[in-house]
C-alpha positions as a Python dict, from the first residue, in 0.01 Angstrom:
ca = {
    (1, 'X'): (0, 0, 0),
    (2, 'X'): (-312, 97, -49),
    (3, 'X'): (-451, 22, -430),
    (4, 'X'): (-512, 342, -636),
    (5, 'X'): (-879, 517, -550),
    (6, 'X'): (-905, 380, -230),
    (7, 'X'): (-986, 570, 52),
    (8, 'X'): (-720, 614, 356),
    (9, 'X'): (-888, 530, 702),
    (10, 'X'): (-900, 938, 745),
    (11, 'X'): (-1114, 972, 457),
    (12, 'X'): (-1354, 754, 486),
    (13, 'X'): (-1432, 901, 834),
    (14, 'X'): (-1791, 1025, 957),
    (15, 'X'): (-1900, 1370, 818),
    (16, 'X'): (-2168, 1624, 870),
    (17, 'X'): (-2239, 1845, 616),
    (18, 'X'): (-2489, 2116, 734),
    (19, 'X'): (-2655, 2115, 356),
    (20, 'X'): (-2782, 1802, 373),
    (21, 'X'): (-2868, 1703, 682),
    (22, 'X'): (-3046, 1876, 912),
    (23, 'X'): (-2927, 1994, 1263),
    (24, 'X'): (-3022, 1811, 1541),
    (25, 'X'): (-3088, 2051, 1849),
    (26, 'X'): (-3043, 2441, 1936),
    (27, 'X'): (-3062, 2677, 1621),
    (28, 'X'): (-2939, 2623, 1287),
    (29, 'X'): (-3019, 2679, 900),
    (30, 'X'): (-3132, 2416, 674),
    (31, 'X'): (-3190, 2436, 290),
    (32, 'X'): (-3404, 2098, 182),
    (33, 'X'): (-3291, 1921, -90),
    (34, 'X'): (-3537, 2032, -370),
    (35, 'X'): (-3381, 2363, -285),
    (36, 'X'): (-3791, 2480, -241),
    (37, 'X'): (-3761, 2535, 140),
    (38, 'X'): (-3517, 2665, 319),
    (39, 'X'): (-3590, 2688, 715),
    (40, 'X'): (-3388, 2888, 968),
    (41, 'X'): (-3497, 2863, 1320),
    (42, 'X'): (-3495, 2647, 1620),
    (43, 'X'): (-3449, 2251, 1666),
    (44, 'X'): (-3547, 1982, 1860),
    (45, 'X'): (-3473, 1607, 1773),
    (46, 'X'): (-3373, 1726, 1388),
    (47, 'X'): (-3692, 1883, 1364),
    (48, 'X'): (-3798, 2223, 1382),
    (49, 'X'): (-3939, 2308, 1684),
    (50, 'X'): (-4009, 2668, 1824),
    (51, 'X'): (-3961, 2996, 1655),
    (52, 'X'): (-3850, 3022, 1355),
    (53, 'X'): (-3888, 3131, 985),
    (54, 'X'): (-3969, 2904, 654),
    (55, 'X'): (-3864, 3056, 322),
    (56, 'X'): (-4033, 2933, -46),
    (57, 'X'): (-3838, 2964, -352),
    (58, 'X'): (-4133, 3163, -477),
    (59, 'X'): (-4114, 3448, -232),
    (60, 'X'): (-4374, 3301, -5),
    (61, 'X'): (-4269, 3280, 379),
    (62, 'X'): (-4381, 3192, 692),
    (63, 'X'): (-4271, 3326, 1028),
    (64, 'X'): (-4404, 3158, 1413),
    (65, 'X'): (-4414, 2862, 1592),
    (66, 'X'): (-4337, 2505, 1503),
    (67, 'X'): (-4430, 2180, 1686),
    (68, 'X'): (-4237, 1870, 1607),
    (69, 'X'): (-4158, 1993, 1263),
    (70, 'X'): (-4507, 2162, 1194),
    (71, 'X'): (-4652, 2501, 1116),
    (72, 'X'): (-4867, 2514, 1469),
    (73, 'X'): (-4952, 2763, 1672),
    (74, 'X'): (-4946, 3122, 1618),
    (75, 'X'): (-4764, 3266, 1335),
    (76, 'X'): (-4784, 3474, 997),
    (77, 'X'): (-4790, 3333, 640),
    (78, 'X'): (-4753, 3579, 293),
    (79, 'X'): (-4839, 3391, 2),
    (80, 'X'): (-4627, 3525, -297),
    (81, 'X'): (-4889, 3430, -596),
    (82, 'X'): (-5186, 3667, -455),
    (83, 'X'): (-5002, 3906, -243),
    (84, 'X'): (-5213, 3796, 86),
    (85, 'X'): (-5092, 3781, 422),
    (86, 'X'): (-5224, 3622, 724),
    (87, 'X'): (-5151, 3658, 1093),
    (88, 'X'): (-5308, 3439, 1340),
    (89, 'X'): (-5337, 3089, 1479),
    (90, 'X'): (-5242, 2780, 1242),
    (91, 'X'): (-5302, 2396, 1283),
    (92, 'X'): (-5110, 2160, 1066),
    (93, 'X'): (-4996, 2414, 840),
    (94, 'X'): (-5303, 2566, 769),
    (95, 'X'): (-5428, 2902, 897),
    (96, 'X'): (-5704, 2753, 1200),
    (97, 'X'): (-5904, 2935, 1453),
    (98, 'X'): (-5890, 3313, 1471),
    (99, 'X'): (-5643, 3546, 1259),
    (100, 'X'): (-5629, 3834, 1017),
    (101, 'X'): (-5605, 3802, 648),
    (102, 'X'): (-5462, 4125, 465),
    (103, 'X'): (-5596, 4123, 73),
    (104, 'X'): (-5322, 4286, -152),
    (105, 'X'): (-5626, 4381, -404),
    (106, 'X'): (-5750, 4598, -60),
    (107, 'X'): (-5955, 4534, 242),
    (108, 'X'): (-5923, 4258, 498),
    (109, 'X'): (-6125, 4012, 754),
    (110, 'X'): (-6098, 3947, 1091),
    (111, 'X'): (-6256, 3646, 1269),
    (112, 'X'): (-6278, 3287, 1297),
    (113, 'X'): (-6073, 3068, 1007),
    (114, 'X'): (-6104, 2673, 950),
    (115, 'X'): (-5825, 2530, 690),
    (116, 'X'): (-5749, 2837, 535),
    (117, 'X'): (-6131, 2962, 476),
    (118, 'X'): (-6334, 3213, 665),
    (119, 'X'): (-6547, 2984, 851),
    (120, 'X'): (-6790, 3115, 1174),
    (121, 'X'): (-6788, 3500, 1297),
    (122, 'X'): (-6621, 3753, 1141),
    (123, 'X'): (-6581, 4085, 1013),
    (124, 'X'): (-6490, 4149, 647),
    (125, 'X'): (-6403, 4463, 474),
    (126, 'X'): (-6370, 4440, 104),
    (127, 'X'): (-6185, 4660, -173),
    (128, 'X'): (-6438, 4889, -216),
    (129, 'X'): (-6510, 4975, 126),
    (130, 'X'): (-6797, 4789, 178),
    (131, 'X'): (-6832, 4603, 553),
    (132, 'X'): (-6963, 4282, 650),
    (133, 'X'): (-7044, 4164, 981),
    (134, 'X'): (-7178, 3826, 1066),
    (135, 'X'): (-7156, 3449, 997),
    (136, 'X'): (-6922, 3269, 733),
    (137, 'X'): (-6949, 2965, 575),
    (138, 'X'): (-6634, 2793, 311),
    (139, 'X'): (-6521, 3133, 264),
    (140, 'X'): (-6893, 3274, 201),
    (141, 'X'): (-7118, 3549, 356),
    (142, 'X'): (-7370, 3270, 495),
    (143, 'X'): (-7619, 3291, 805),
    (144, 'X'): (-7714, 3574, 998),
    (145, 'X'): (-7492, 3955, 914),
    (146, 'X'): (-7530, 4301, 887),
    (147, 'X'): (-7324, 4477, 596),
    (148, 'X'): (-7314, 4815, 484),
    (149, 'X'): (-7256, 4889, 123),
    (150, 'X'): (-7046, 5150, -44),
    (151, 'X'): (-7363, 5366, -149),
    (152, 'X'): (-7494, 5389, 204),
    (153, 'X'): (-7730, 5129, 203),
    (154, 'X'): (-7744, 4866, 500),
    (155, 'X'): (-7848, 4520, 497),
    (156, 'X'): (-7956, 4358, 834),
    (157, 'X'): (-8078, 3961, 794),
    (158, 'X'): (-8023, 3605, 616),
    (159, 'X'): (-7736, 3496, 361),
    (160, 'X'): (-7676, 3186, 168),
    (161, 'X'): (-7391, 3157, -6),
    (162, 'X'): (-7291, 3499, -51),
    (163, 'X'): (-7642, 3623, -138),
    (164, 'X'): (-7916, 3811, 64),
    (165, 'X'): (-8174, 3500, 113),
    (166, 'X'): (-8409, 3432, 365),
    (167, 'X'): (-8593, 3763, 603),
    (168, 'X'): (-8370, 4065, 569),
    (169, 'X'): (-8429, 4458, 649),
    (170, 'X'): (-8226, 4683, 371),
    (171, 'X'): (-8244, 5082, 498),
    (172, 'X'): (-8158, 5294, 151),
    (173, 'X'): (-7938, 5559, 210),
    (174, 'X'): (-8232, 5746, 50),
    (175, 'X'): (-8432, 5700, 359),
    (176, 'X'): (-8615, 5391, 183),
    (177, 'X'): (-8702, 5074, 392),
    (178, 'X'): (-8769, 4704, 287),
    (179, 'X'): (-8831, 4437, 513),
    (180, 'X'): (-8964, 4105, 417),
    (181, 'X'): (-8857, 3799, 184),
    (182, 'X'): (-8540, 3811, -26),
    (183, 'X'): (-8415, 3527, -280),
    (184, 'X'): (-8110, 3488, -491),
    (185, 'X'): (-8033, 3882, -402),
    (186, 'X'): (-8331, 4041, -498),
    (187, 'X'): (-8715, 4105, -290),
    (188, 'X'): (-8890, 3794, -357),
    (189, 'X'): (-9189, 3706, -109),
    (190, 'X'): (-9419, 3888, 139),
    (191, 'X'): (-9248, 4198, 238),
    (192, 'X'): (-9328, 4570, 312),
    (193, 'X'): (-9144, 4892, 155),
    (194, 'X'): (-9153, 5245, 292),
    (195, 'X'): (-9061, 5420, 4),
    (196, 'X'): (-8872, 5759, 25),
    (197, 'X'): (-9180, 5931, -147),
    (198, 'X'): (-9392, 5828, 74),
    (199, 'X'): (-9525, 5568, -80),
    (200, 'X'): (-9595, 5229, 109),
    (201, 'X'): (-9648, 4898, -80),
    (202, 'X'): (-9660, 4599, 131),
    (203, 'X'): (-9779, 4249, -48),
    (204, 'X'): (-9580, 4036, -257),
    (205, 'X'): (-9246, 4067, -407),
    (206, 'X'): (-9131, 3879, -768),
    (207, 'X'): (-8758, 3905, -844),
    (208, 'X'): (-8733, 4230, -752),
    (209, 'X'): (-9055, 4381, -779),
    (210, 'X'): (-9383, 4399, -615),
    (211, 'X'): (-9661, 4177, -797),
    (212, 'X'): (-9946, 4382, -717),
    (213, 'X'): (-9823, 4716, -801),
    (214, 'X'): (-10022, 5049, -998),
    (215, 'X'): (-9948, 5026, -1370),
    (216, 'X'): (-10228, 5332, -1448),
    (217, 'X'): (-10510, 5563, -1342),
    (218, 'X'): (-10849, 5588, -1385),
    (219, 'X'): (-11093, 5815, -1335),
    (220, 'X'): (-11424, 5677, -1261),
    (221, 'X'): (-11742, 5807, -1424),
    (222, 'X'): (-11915, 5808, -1728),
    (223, 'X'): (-11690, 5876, -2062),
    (224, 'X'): (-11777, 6242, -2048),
    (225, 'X'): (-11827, 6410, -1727),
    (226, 'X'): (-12140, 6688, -1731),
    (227, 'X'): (-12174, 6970, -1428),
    (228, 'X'): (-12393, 7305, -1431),
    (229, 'X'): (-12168, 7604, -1531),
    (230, 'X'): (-12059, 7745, -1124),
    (231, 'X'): (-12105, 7423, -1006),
    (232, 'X'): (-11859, 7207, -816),
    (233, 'X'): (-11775, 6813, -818),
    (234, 'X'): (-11532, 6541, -726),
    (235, 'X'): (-11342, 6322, -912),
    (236, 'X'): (-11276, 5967, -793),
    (237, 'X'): (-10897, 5809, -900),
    (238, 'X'): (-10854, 5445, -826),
    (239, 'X'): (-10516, 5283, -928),
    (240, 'X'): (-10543, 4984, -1095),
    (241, 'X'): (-10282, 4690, -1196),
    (242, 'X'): (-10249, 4539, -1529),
    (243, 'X'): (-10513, 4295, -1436),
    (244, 'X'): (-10777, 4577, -1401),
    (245, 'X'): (-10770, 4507, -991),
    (246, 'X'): (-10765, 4766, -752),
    (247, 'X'): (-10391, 4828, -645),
    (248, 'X'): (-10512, 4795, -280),
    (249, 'X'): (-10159, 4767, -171),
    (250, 'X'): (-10005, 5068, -242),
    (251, 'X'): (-10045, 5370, -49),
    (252, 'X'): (-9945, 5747, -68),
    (253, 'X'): (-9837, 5785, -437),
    (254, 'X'): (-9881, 6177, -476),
    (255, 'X'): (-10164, 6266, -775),
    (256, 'X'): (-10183, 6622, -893),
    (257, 'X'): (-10477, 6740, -1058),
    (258, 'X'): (-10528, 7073, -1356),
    (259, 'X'): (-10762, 7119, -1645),
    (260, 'X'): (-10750, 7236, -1980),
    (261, 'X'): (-10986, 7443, -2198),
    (262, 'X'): (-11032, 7305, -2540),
    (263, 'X'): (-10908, 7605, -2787),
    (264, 'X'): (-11166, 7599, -3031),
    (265, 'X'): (-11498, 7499, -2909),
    (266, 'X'): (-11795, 7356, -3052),
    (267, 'X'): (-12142, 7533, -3114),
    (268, 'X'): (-12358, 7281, -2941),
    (269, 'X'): (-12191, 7342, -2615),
    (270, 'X'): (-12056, 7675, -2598),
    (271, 'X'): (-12147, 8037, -2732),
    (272, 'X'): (-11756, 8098, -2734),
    (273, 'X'): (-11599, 8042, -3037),
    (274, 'X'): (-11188, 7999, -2922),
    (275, 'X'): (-11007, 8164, -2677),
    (276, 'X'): (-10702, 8350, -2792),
    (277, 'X'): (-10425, 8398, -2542),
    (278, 'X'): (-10207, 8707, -2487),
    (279, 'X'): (-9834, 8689, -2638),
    (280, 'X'): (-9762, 8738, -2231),
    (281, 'X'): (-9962, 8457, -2098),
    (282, 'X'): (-9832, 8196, -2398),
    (283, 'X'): (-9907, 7781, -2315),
    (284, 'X'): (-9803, 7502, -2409),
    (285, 'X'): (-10095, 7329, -2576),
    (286, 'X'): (-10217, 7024, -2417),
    (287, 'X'): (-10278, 6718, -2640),
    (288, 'X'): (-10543, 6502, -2513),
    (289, 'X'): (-10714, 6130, -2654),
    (290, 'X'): (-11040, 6329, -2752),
    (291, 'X'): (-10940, 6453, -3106),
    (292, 'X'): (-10884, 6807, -2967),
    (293, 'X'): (-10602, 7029, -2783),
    (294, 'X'): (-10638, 7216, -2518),
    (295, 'X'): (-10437, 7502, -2353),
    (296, 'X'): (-10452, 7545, -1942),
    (297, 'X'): (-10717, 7657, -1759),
    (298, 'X'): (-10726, 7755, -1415),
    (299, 'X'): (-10862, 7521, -1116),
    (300, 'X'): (-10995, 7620, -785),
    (301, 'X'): (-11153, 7413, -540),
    (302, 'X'): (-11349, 7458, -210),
    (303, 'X'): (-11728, 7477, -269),
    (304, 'X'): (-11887, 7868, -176),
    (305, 'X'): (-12101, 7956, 99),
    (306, 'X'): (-12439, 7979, 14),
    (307, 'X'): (-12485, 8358, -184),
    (308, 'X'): (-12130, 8418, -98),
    (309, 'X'): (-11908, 8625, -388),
    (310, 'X'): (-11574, 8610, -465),
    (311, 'X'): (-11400, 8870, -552),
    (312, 'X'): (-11237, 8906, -895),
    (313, 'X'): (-11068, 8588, -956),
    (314, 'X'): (-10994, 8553, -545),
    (315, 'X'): (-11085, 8164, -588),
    (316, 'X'): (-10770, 8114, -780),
    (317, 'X'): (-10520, 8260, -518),
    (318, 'X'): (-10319, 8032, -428),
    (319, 'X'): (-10293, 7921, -87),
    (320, 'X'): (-9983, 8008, 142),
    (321, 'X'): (-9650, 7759, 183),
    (322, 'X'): (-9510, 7544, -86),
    (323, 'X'): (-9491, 7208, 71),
    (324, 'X'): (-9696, 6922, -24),
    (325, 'X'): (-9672, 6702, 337),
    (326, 'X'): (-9710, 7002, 577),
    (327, 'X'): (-10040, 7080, 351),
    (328, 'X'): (-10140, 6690, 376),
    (329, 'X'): (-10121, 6692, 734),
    (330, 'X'): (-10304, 6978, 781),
    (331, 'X'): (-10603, 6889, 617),
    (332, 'X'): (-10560, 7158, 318),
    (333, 'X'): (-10629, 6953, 50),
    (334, 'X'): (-10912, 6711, 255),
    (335, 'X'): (-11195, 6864, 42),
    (336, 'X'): (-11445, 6634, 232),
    (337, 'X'): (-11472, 6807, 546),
    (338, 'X'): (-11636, 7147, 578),
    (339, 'X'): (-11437, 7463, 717),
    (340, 'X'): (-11403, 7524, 1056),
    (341, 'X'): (-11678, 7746, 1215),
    (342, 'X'): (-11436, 8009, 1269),
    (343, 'X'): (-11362, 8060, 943),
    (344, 'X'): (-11565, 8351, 747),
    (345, 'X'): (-11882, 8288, 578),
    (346, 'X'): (-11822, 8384, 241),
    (347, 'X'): (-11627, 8073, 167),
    (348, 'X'): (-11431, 7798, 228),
    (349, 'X'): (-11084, 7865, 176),
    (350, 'X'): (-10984, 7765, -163),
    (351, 'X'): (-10707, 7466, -259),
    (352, 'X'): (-10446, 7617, -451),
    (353, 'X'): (-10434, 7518, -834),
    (354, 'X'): (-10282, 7183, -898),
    (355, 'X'): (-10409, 7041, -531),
    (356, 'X'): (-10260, 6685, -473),
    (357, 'X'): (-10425, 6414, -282),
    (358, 'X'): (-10221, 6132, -118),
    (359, 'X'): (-10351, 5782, -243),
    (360, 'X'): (-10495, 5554, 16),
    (361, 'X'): (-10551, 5207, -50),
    (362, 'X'): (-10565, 5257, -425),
    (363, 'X'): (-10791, 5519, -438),
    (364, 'X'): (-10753, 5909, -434),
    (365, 'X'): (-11048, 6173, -422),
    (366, 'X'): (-11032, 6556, -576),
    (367, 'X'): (-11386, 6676, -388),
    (368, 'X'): (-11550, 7053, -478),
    (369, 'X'): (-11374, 7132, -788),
    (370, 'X'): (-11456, 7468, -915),
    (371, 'X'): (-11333, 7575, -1269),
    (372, 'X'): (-11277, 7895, -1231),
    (373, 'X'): (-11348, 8210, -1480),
    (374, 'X'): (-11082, 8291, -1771),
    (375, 'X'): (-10769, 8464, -1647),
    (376, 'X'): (-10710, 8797, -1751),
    (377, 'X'): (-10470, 8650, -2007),
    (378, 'X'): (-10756, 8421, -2222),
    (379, 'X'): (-10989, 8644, -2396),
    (380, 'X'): (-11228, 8417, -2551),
    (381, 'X'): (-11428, 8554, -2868),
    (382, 'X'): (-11793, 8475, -2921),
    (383, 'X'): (-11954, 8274, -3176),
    (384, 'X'): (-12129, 8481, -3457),
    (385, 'X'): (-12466, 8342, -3352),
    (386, 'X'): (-12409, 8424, -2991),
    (387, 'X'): (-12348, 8806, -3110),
    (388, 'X'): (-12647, 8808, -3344),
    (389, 'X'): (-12841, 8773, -3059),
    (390, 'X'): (-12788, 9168, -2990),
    (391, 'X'): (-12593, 9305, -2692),
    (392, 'X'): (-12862, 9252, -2403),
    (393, 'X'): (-12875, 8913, -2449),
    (394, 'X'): (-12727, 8610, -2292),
    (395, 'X'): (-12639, 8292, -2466),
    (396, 'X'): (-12527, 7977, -2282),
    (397, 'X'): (-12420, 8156, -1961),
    (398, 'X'): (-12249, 8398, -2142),
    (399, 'X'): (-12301, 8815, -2079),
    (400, 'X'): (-12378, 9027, -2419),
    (401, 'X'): (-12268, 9320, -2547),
    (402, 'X'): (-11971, 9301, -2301),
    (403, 'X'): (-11604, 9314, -2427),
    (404, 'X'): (-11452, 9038, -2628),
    (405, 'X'): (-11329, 8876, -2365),
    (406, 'X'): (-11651, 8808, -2175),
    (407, 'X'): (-11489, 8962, -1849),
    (408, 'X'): (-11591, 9290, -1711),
    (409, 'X'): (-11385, 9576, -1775),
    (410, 'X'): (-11237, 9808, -1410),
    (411, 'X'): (-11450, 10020, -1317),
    (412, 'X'): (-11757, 9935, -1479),
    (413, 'X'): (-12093, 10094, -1361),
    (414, 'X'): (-12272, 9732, -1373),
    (415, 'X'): (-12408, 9582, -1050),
    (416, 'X'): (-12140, 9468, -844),
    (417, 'X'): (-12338, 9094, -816),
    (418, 'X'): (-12394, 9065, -1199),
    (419, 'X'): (-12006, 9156, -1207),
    (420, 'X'): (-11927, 8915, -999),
    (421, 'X'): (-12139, 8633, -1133),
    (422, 'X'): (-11988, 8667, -1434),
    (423, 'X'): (-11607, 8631, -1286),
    (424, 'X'): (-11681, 8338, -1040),
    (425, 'X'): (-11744, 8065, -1311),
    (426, 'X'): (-11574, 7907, -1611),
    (427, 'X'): (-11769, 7970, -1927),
    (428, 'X'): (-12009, 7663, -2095),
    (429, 'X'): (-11774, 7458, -2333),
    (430, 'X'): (-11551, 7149, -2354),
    (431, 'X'): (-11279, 7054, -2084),
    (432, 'X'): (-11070, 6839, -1976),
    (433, 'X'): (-10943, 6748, -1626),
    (434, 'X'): (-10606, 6541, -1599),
    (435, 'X'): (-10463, 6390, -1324),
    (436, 'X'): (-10083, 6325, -1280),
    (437, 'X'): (-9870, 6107, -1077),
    (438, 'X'): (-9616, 6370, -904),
    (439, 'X'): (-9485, 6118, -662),
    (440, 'X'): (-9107, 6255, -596),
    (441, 'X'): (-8877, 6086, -668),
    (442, 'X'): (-9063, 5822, -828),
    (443, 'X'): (-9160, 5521, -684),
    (444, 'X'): (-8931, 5241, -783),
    (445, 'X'): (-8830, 5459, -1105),
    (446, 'X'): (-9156, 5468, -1221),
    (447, 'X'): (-9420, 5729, -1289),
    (448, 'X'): (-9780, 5625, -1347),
    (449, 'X'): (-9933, 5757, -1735),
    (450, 'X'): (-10156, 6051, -1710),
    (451, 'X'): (-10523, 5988, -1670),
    (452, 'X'): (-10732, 6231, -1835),
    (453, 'X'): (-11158, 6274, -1820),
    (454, 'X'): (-11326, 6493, -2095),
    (455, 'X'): (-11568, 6730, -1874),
    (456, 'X'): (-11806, 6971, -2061),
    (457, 'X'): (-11968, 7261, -1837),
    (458, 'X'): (-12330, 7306, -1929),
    (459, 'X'): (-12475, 7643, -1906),
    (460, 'X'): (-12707, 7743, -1622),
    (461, 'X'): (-13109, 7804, -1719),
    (462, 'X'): (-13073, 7580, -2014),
    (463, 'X'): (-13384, 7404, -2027),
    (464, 'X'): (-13269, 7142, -2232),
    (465, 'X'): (-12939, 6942, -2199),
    (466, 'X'): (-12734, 6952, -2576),
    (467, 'X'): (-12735, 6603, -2741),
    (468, 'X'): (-12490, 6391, -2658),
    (469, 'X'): (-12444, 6086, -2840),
    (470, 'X'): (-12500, 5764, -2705),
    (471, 'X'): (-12175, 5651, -2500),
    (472, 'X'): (-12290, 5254, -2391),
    (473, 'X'): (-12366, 5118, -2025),
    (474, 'X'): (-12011, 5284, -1897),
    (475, 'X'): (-12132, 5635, -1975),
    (476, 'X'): (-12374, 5621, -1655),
    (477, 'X'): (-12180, 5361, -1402),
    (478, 'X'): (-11854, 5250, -1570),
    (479, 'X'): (-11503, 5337, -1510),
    (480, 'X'): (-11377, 5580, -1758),
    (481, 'X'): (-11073, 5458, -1977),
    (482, 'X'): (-10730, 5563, -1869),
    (483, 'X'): (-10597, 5811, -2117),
    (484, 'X'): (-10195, 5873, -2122),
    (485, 'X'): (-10117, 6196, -2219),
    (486, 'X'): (-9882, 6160, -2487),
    (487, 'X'): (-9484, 6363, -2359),
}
């Protein structure tokens, strides 16, 4: 008899028990003794081999083809802890050659894969819409690829690591171009940008900006500017950096140009005392960096015809259409060049008030600028000693005995010419001519300070120019300083 706890010949038998060992051929289910895998599928030789499906306790899973008991071939793998899934080729159990990885965050890629990692070609589309096209390196944007971002912009050139490096073209949404030298994300080298404005800069780039860019204007000429009351000139604008150089690289920022009257002007210079405008033609004063204020004056420019008249205050009509570029192209506002012979031959058609000049190389030029006489809306009041002078009198360029304003009432019986002579010119006194940077939208963000020139009409048949007080070698030759009108 067999002793107690031994086993009986049918006991101790061979057996097969499915949970621990796995099967050897055909299909069958097999649960690993950590109880992390659990594999259900096809067999070959006791190991898995085919089609079949590999379950993690974690809720990760893959699903495809097996070669002598490893993930190979093509197949599709969801990994639990980031809610990503990828379809495709594998190699060793990891995802190799070409496949598609779904994000659960949003987006996906498409292309070439090497252990697990984008890696060569491929096309990405991230979570916020955003699409990349191009070469891949450890999981990286890297090489050559286009990608278009969510705000419209596209990027066509060199990556390194995920960053815009090397030669690149960016096209703005905003119709903006760059194309040069980028670094670490940013424009850093030689490189050329069409701005939206208009404006071109092409030079050198420093994290992000260009090195050799306008920071002001200045208006050359002596401090203060002197022309003969009816008279025209031209003002010169050069753009300068904050080194005082010429910002030769920049071209077509828009400048704008108006005037101001100074509101109470001085004896030595003028016989009028202040002008005083009506309740309905109310301005904003103008501070300038001369000590004084100023209110607006109208500007006209287009020199006359020899003994031509204007009529009334014609010279300040403005002309027709209210684009700037049309205008530019035209030739408008290219005060240089006289008017065609067809035109009549009392004068050159006038630029309308504020007339903008394109910049060119750094430099802008405003050529025949007329100050025109006081709109019916100034009424500027003599000086006691210009009235004591009795009403047939003139004093400075300015008509006696006429009304308040200086301006010759409808209807009068007075010569038309003497009329007319009167209207066509500002009166003597103190001015001052700014010119603004109305590049839209502004370049880079930035608008350029006001530059402002303190201009003082003389009076015609004045013998003997007033005093002015000496101004230093600049007043004749030098540049005139840049004066920011203050918002």
């Amino acid at each position: 008899m067999a002793a107690a706890g031994e086993e009986t010949p049918t006991s101790c038998g061979p057996r097969r028990d499915p949970r621990t060992r796995p099967p050897r051929d055909g299909y069958g289910v097999y649960v690993y003794p950590n109880s992390f895998f659990r594999y259900e599928g096809e067999w070959k030789g006791g190991k898995k081999h085919g089609r079949g499906k590999l379950l993690f306790k974690d809720g990760s899973y893959y699903e495809g083809e097996f070669v002598d008991g490893e993930i190979t071939g093509e197949g599709c793998q969801h990994w639990a802890w980031s809610g990503n899934t990828y379809s495709g080729q594998f190699v060793l159990g990891e995802p190799q050659g070409r496949g598609v990885v779904k994000y659960k965050a949003g987006g996906y890629y498409e292309g070439e894969v090497a252990h697990g990692l984008r890696e060569g070609h491929g096309f990405l589309v991230d979570q916020a819409g955003q699409v990349y096209q191009g070469s891949f390196h450890s999981n990286r944007r890297h090489g050559r690829g286009q990608m278009l971002f969510q705000n419209g912009d596209k990027y066509d050139g060199d990556w390194v690591r995920d960053q815009r490096q090397g030669h690149g073209v960016l096209s703005c949404a905003d119709g903006s171009v760059y194309e040069g030298q980028w670094h670490s994300d940013v424009f850093s080298g030689l490189g050329s940008m069409a701005h939206c404005s208009g404006v071109v800069y092409c030079g050198l780039w420093i994290n992000g900006h260009p090195a050799a860019q306008a920071t002001r204007m200045v208006i050359l000429g002596p401090e203060v500017m002197e022309v003969a009351q009816g008279s025209s000139f031209t003002l010169k604008v050069q753009l300068q950096q904050d080194s005082g150089e010429v910002a030769k690289n920049e071209n077509g920022r828009v400048l704008q140009i108006s005037v101001g009257v100074r509101r109470v002007q001085l004896p030595a210079y003028s016989a009028v005392s202040f002008f005083k405008v009506d309740e309905d033609n109310q301005e904003t004063s103008i501070r300038t960096p001369f000590g004084f204020e100023c209110i607006p004056y109208p500007l006209s420019t287009g020199m006359l015809a020899p003994g031509a008249a204007l009529e009334g205050a014609g010279a300040d009509s403005p002309l027709p259409g209210e684009h700037l570029d049309p205008a530019l192209d035209s030739g408008a506002f290219c005060g240089q060049d006289d008017a065609p012979d067809s035109q009549p031959a009392r004068a050159r058609a006038p630029h309308r008030p504020g007339a903008c000049r394109r910049v060119k190389q750094g430099w802008a030029e405003f050529a025949d600028i007329l100050l025109g006489p006081p709109p019916p809306g100034y009424r500027p009041f003599l000086s006691l000693d210009s009235l004591s002078q009795g009403a047939g009198s003139r004093s400075r360029g300015v008509p006696g005995g006429t009304t308040p304003s200086g301006q010759e009432p409808p209807g009068s019986s007075r010569p038309r010419g003497t009329a007319v002579a009167e209207l066509a010119a500002a009166l003597p006194g103190e001015y001052v001519v700014l010119v603004h940077d109305v590049t839209a939208p502004p370049f880079l963000g930035r608008t350029l300070p006001t530059a402002c020139k303190h201009l003082r009409v003389l009076a015609q048949g004045v013998g003997q120019r007033p005093h002015v007080p000496e101004e230093g070698p600049k007043a004749a030759h030098g540049h005139s300083p840049v004066s920011a009108v203050p918002p």
